[in-house]
XYZ file of C-alpha atoms in Angstrom:
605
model
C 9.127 -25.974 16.099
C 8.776 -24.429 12.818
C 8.430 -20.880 12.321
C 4.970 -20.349 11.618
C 4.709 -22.144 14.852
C 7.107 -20.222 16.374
C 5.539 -16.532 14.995
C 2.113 -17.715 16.500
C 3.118 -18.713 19.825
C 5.275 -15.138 19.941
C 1.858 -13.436 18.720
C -0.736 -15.603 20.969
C 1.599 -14.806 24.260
C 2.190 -10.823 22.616
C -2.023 -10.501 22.744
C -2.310 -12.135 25.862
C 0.075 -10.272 27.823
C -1.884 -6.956 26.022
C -5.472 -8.208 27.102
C -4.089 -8.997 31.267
C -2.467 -5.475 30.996
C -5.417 -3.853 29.789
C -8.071 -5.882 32.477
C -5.292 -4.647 34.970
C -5.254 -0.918 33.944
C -9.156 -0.487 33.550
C -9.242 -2.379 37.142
C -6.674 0.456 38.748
C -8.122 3.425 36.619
C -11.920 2.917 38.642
C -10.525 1.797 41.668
C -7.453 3.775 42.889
C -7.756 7.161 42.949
C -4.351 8.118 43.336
C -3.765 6.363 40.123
C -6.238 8.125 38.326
C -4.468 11.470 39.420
C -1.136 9.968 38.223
C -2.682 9.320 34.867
C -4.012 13.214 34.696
C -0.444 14.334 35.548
C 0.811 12.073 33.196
C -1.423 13.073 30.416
C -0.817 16.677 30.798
C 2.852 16.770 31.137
C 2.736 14.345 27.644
C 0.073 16.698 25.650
C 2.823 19.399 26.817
C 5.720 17.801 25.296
C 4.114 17.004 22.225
C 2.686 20.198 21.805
C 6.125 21.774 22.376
C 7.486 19.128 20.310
C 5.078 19.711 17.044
C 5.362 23.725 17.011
C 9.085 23.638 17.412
C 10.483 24.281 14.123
C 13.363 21.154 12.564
C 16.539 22.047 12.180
C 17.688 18.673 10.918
C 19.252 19.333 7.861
C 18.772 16.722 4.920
C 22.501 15.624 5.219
C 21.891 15.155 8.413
C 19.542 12.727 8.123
C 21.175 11.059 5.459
C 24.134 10.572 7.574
C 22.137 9.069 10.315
C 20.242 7.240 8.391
C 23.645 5.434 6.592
C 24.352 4.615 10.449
C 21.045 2.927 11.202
C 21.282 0.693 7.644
C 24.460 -0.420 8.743
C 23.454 -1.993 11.876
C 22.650 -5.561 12.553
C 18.711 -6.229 11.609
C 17.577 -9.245 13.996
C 16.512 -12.669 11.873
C 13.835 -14.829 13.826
C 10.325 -13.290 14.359
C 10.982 -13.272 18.383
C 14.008 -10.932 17.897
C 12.379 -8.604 15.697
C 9.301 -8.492 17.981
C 11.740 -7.740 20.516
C 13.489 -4.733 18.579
C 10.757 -3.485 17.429
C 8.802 -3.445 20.419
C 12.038 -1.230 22.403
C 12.775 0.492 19.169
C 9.147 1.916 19.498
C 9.395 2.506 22.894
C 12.323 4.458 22.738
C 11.089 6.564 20.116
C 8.411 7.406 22.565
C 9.912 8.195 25.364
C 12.297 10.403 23.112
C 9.758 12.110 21.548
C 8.785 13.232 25.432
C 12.060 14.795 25.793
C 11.860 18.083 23.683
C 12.790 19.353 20.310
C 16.447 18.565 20.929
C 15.601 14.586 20.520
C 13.305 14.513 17.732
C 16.081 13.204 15.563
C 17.177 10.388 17.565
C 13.135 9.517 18.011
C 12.738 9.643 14.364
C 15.896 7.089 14.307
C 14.597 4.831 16.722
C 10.829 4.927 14.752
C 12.287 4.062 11.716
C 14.461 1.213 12.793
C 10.974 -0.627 13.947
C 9.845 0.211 10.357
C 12.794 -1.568 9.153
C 11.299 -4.878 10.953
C 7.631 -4.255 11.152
C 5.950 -6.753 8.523
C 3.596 -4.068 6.910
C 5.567 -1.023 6.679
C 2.946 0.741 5.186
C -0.143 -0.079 7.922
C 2.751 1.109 10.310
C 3.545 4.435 8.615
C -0.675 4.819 9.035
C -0.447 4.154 12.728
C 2.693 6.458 12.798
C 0.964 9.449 11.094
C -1.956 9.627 13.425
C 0.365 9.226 16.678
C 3.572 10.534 15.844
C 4.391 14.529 16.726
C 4.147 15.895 12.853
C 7.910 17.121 12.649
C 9.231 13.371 13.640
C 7.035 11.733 11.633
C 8.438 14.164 8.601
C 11.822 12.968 9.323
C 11.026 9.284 9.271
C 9.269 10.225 5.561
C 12.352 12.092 4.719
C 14.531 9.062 5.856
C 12.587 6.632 3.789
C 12.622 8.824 1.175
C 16.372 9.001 1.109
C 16.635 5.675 1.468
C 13.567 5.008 -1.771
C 16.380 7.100 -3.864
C 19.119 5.072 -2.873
C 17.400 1.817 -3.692
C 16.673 3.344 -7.051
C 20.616 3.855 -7.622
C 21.211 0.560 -6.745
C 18.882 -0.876 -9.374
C 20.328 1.417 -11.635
C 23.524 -0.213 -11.048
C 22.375 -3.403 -11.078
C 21.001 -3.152 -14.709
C 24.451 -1.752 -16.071
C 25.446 -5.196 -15.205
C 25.081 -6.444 -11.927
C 23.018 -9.765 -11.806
C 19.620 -9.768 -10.369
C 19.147 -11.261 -7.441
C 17.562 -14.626 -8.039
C 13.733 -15.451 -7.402
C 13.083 -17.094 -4.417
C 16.347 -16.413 -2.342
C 16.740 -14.307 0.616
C 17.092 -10.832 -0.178
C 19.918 -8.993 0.985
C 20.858 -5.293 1.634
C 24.207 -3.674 -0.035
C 25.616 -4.064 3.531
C 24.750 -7.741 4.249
C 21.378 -7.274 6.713
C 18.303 -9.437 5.911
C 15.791 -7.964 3.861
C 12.089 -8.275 4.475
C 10.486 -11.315 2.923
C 6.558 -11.137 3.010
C 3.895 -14.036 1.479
C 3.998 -17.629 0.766
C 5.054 -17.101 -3.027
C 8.761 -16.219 -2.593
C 9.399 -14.458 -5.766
C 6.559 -12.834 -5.999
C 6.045 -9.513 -3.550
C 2.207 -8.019 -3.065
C 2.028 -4.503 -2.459
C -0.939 -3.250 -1.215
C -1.961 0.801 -0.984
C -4.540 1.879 0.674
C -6.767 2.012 -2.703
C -5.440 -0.678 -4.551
C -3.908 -3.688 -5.674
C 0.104 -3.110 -6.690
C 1.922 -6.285 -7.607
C 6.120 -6.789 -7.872
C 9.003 -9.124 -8.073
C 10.954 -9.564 -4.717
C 13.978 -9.921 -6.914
C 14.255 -6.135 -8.382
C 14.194 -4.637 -4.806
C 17.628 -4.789 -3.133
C 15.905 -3.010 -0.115
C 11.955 -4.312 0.193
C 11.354 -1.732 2.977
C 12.661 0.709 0.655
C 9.600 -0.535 -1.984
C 7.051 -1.155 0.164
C 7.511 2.528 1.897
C 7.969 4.294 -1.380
C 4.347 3.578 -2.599
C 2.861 4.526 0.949
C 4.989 7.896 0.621
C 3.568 8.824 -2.995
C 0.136 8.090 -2.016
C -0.071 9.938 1.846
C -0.764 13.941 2.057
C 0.158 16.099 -1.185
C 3.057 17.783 1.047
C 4.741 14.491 1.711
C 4.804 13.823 -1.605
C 8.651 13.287 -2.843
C 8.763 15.737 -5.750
C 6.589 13.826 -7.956
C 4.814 16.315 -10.130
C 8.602 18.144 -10.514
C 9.351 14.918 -12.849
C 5.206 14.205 -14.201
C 4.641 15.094 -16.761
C 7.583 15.398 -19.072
C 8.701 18.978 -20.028
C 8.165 17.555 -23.275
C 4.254 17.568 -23.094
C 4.012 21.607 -22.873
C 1.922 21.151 -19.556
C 2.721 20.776 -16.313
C 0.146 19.875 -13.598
C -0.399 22.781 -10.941
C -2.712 23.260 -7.655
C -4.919 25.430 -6.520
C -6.464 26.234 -3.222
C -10.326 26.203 -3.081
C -13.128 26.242 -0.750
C -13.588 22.227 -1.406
C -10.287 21.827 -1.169
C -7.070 21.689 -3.510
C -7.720 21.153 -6.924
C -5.316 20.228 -9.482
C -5.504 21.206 -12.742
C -3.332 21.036 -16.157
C -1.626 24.425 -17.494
C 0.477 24.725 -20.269
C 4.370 25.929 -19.814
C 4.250 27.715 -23.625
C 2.027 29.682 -25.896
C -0.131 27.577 -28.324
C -2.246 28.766 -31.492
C -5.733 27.382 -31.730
C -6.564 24.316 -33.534
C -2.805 23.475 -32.451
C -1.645 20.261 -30.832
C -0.932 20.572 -26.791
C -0.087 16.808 -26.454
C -0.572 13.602 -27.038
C -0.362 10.288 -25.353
C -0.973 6.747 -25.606
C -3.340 4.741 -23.344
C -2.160 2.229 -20.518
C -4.941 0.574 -21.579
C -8.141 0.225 -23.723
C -10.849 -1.886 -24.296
C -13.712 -1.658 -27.422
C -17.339 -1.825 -26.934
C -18.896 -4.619 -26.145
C -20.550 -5.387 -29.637
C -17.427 -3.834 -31.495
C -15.341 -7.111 -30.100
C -17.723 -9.322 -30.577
C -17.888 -8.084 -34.770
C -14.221 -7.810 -34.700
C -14.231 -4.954 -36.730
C -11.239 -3.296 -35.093
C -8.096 -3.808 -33.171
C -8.475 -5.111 -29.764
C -4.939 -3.179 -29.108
C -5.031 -0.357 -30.199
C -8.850 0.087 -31.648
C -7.824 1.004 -35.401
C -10.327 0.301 -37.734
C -9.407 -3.010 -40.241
C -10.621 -4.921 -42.912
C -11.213 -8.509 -42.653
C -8.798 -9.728 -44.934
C -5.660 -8.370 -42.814
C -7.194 -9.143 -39.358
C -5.212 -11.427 -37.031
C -6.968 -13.683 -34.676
C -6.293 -16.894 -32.902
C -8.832 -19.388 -32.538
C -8.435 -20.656 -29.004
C -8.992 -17.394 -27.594
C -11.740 -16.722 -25.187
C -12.227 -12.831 -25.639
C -11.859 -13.373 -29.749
C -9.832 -10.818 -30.037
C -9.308 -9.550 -33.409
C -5.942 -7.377 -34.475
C -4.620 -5.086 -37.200
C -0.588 -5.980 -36.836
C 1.257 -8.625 -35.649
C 2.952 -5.980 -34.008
C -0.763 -4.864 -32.012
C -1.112 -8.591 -31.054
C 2.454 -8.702 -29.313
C 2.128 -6.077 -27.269
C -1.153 -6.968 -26.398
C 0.271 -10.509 -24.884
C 3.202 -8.871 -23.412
C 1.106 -6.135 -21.704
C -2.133 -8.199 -19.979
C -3.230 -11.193 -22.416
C -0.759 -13.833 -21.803
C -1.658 -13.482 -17.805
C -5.354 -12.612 -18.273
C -6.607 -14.979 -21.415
C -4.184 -17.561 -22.174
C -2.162 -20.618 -21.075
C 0.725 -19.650 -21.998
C 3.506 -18.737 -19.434
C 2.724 -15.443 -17.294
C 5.994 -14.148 -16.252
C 9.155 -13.747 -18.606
C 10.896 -16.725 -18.795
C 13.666 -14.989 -16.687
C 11.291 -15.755 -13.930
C 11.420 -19.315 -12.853
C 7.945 -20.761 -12.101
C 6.881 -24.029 -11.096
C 6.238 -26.119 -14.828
C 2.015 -26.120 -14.982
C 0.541 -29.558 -14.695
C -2.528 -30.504 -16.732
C -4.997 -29.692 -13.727
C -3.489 -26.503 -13.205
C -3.929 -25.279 -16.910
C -7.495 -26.717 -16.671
C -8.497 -24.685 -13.873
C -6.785 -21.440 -15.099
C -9.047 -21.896 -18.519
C -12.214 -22.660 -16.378
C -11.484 -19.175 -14.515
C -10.547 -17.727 -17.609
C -14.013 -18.711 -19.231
C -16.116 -17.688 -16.059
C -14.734 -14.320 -16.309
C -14.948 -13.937 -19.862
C -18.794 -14.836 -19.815
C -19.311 -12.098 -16.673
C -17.949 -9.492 -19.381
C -20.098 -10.599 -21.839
C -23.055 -10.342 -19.397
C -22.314 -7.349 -17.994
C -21.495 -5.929 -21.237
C -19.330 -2.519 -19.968
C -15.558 -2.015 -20.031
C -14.711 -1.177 -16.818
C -14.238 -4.560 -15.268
C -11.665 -5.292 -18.347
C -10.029 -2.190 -17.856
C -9.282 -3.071 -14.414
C -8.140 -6.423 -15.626
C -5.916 -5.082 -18.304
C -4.675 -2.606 -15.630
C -3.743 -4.895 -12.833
C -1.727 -7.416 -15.989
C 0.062 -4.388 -17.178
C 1.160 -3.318 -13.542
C 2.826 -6.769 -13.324
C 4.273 -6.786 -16.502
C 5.373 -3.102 -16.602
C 7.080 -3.563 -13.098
C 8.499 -6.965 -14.031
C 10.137 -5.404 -17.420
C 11.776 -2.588 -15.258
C 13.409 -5.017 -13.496
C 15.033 -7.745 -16.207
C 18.925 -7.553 -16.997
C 19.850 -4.984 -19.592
C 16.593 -3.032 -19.025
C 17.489 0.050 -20.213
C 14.308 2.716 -19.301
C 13.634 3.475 -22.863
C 9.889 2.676 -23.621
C 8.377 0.769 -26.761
C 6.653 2.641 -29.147
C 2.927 2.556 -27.991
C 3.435 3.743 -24.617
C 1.585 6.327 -22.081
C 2.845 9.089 -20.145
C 5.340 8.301 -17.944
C 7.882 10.337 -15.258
C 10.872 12.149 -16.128
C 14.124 11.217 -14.579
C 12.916 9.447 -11.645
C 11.490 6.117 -11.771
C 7.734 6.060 -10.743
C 5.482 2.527 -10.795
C 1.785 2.959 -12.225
C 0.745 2.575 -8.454
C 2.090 6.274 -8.148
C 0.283 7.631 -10.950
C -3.110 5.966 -9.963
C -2.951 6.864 -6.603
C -3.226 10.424 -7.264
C -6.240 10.284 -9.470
C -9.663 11.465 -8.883
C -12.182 8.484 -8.196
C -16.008 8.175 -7.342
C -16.962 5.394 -4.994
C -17.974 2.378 -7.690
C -20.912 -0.251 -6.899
C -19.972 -3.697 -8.229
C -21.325 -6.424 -8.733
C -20.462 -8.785 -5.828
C -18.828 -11.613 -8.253
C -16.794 -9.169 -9.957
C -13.728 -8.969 -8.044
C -13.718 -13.070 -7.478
C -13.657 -13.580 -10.851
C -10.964 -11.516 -11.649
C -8.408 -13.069 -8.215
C -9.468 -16.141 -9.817
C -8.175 -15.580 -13.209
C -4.787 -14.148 -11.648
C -4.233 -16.806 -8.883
C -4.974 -19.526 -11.535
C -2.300 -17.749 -13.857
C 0.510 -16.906 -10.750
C 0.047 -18.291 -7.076
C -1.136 -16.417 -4.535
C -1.899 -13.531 -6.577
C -6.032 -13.693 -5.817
C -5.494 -13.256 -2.567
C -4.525 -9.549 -3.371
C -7.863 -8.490 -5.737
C -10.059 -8.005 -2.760
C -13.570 -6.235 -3.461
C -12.120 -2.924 -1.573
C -9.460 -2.823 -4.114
C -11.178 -4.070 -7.134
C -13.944 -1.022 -6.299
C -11.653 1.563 -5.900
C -9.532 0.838 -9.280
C -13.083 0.723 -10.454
C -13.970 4.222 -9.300
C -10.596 5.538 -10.328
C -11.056 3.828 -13.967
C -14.695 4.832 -14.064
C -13.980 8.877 -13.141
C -10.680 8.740 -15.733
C -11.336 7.148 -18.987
C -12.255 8.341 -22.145
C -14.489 7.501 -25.138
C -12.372 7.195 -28.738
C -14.595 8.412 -30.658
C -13.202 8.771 -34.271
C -14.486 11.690 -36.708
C -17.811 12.577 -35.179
C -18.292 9.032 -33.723
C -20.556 5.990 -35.137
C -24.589 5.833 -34.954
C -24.952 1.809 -34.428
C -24.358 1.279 -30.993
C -27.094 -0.222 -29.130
C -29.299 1.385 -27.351
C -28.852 0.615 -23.433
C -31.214 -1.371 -21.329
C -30.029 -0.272 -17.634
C -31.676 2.396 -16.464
C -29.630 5.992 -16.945
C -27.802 6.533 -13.976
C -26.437 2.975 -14.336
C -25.404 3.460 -17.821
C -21.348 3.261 -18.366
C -19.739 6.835 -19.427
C -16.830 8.093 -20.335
C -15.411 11.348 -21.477
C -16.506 12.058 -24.512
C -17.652 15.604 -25.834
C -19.946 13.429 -28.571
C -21.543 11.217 -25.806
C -20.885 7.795 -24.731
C -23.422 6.296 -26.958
C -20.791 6.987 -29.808
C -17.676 6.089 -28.819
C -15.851 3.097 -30.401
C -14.515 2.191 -27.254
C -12.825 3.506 -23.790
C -9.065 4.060 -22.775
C -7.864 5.013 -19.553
C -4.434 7.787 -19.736
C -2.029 8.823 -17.033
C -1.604 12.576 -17.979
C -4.986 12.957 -19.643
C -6.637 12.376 -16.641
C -6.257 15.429 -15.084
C -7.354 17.293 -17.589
C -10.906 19.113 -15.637
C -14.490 19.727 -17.378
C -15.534 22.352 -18.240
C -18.697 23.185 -20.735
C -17.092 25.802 -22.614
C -13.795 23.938 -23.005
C -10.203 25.265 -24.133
C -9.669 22.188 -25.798
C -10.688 19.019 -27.080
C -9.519 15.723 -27.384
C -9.142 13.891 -31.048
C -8.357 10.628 -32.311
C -6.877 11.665 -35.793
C -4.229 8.585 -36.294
C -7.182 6.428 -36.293
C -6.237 4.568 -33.368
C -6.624 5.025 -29.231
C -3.736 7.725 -29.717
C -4.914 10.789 -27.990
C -4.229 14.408 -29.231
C -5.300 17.177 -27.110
C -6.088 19.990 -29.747
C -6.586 23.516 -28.498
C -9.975 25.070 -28.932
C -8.657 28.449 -28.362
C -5.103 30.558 -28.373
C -3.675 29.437 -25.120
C -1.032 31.244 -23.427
C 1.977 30.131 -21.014
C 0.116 29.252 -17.832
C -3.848 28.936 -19.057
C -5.983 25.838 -17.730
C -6.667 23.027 -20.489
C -9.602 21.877 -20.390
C -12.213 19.260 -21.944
C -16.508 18.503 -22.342
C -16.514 15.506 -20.203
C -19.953 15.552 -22.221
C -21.947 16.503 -25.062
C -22.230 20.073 -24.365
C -23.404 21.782 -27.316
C -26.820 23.166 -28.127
C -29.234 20.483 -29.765
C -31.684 21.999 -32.394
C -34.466 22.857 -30.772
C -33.049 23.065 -26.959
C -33.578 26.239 -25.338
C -30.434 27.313 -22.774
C -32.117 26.802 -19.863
C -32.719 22.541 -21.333
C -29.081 22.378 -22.088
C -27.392 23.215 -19.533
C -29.669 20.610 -17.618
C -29.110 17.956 -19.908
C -25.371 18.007 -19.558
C -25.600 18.653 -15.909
C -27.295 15.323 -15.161
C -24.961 13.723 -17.208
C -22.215 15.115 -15.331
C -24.090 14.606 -11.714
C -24.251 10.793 -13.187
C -21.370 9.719 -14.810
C -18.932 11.484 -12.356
C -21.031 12.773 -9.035
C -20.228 16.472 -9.264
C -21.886 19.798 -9.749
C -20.445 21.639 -12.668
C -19.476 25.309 -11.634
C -17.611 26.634 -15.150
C -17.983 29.987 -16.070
C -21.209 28.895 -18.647
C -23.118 26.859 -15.831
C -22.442 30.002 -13.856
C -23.517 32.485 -16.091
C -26.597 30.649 -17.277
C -27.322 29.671 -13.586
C -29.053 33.212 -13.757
C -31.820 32.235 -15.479
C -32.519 28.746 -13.929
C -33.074 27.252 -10.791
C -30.301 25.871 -8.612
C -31.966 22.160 -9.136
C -29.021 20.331 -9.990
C -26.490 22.368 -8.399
C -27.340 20.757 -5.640
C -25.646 17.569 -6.842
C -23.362 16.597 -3.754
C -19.466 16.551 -4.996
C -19.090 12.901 -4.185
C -15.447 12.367 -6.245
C -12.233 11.607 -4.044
C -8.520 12.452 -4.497
């Protein structure tokens, strides 16, 4: 019996057994009284326990549970599905009957909880099902624990990159101590990781410890005080910001303040983009860089002739990073993973289907004529590629030249830095996010199985709420005019307007930089290319708010205040679903009525 066979049969008998229990218990509950007063008992002495159990304070110290938790990694994991069903089911079991017992037993609860994380198949779904029914302070611990054990997995890679082989594709994984690691999918070297927003995509091979990866995402994206100490290493001390919260009536808002004094007209920071993408009619001229968006003459301009976006680019230099970073997966045959990788060699069908899907997509963008589905494309490549990079022999950390805003010190993926961005729910079209799993399952296997519409929406929103319009100088007067109706016009964040921009980028650090209409600063594109500079309107001193114009929000010759501030307010209620409440909308709200203040906040953290 094989076992897929084997896992079914285990599952089939699991459910089973779970529906005759339940038809048993809903049979005693309305028919036996004396049962239904053992339940009430039952119930109360439970809600007391837990409620005892959640306001007792932990006084589990951190080497504590790094002590127990070396204990737990160096028992024996069971191998066949029926075994681990087995363990996990007691493991879970014990942990709840623990958890019963008192503050004095959290600890050992939180030890047996996270030994049937170690087996469960979707660590993260679990660590769902744990928040909402595990007391608070063991479900901290069980973080903590997988926390501890995220950091040690990092060291390992470390180690392994000094000079330790990587483990090679397709074998079983296996902890430092000798258990079985977690093997998930029917594409063996390739590992989908799946957040509750979004599509996250890795190698099996760079994980020593797959629980350790698939936890470490779900950890960075649950509740802000979960979060392991991610904004103490984003961004870099080097930016002069750092990226604070505040407490407000809506909730906490998070905001960018500077850690030093700047002049005005001075430089705060500056970043490069994860990724960009030029207007629709600007790549079809091929008037500037596909790459990086610089502005070139014809005579310099590389292009290649078989491909389907015709992409145009300033440097040789532009149109290698551009196939390292998305267009070798997204728009060409050519091989998709580093040749450290092994793959199957593609036969003559397979390359034929991965054009077709390449072409279907290509002529959707052209339709739809916006850059938000090829941001999300670009996005989802450079995931891959940035995660697969991390993870080759000799890696070292340092970055190439062009490259955004990354952590300090700790290693973060570009899951973690998506995950906490604002987002507005997105409305796509419903062949959008087939197109784009076709293009990446024709390119790797397996991989469109992960694009789902949920996912592809939600990068969407994120993408849509985020990006910004490079406008250079004042921005250009030849862009055509739109034919969708306003509100279904693309925007980005541009204090010019949309309808000048060149084309969009999407930032990490950038992005949390908040509207305002009387900004502190601005952002400028003054190397010519999708480099942004945030330039201070203002003297700013250690600890003021930066902020930008999400829109045009200067006075137009003959606008009166009162037409102004409504102009850029439906913009704002548009592009990005919120209310603007700056100190200008507030004063000038004084002399208008509260009609689009009443613009429901409909963005998400």
């Amino acid at each position: 019996m094989s076992s897929r066979t084997t896992t079914a049969v285990v599952a089939g008998a699991a459910v089973a057994g779970l529906v005759a229990y339940a038809v048993y218990f809903d049979y005693k509950r309305r028919n036996d009284a004396e049962f239904r007063k053992k339940l009430r008992k039952e119930k109360k002495r439970v809600d007391k326990s837990i409620a005892s159990s959640s306001a007792a304070p932990s006084a589990v110290s951190v080497d504590s549970l790094r002590e127990a938790l070396e204990r737990v990694k160096k028992e024996e994991v069971p191998i066949t599905p029926a075994e681990r069903e087995n363990y996990f089911m007691s493991q879970v079991a014990m942990g709840e009957q623990l958890a019963l017992q008192g503050p004095d037993f959290q600890l050992p609860a939180a030890l047996s909880f996270y030994r049937a994380l170690r087996v469960y198949p979707s660590p993260v779904e679990l660590m769902v099902i744990y928040e909402k029914t595990v007391p608070e302070p063991i479900f901290k611990m069980v973080i903590q624990m997988t926390n501890l054990d995220v950091r040690a997995g990092r060291r390992q890679r470390h180690l392994r990159r000094s000079g330790i082989k990587s483990q090679i594709p397709g074998q079983t994984p296996r902890h430092h101590n000798g258990s079985v690691g977690i093997v998930r999918g029917p594409y063996p070297h390739v590992c989908p990781l799946l957040t509750s927003s979004y599509l996250c995509c890795h190698l099996t091979s760079i994980c020593s410890n797959t629980l350790s990866f698939f936890c470490s995402v779900y950890i960075f994206s649950t509740k802000a005080e979960l979060c392991v100490g991610y904004y103490n290493y984003f961004p870099p001390k080097s930016t002069g910001v750092e990226i604070r919260t505040e407490d407000t009536p809506e909730g906490p808002r998070k905001y960018v303040a500077v850690i030093k004094d700047f002049k005005k007209e001075q430089s705060v920071n500056h970043e490069h983009p994860i990724v960009t993408a030029l207007d629709a009619d600007i790549q079809s001229a091929g008037t500037h860089c596909s790459h990086c968006l610089r502005l070139i003459e014809s005579s310099i301009s590389i292009k290649s002739p078989s491909d389907p976006l015709s992409s145009t680019y300033c440097s040789k230099a532009c149109q290698l990073l551009s196939k390292s970073q998305s267009h070798n997966l997204l728009f060409t045959t050519e091989r998709p993973l580093p040749a450290e990788i092994p793959m199957d060699p593609p036969t003559p069908e397979t390359l034929e289907e991965r054009r077709k899907a390449q072409a279907a997509f290509v002529s959707y963008l052209q339709k739809e004529g916006k850059a938000g589905p090829l941001l999300v494309a670009r996005f989802v490549a450079r995931q891959i590629a940035f995660e697969t990079l991390k993870l080759m022999p000799g890696y070292t950390g340092k970055h190439e030249e062009q490259h955004f805003t990354d952590s300090e010190g700790e290693e973060y993926m570009l899951a973690d830095h998506m995950e906490r961005l604002r987002y507005i729910e997105a409305d796509l079209p419903n062949e959008e996010a087939p197109l784009l799993a076709k293009v990446l399952g024709s390119a790797v296997a397996d991989l469109d199985k992960f694009m789902t519409d949920e996912h592809m929406t939600q990068l969407r929103g994120k993408i849509t709420y985020n990006a910004y319009g490079v406008c250079f100088s004042e921005g250009r007067d030849d862009k055509p005019a739109p034919t969708q109706r306003p509100e279904d016009v693309e925007k980005t964040r541009t204090s010019y307007g949309t309808s000048r921009q060149t084309g969009s980028a999407f930032y990490t650090l950038s992005s949390y930089l908040t509207h305002s209409c009387r900004p502190s600063a601005h952002p400028s594109f003054s190397s010519g290319t999708a480099q942004i500079h945030i330039i201070a309107d203002q003297d700013l001193k250690k600890g003021d708010e930066v902020t930008v114009a999400f829109v045009d929000v200067t006075q137009h010759e003959g606008e009166s205040d009162v037409e102004c501030r409504r102009r850029r307010r439906i913009e704002l209620a548009r592009g990005w679903k919120f209310a603007c409440t700056c100190q200008r909308c507030s004063e000038e709200a004084k002399t208008e009525s509260n009609e689009v203040a009443t613009q429901k906040d409909e963005t998400n953290l």
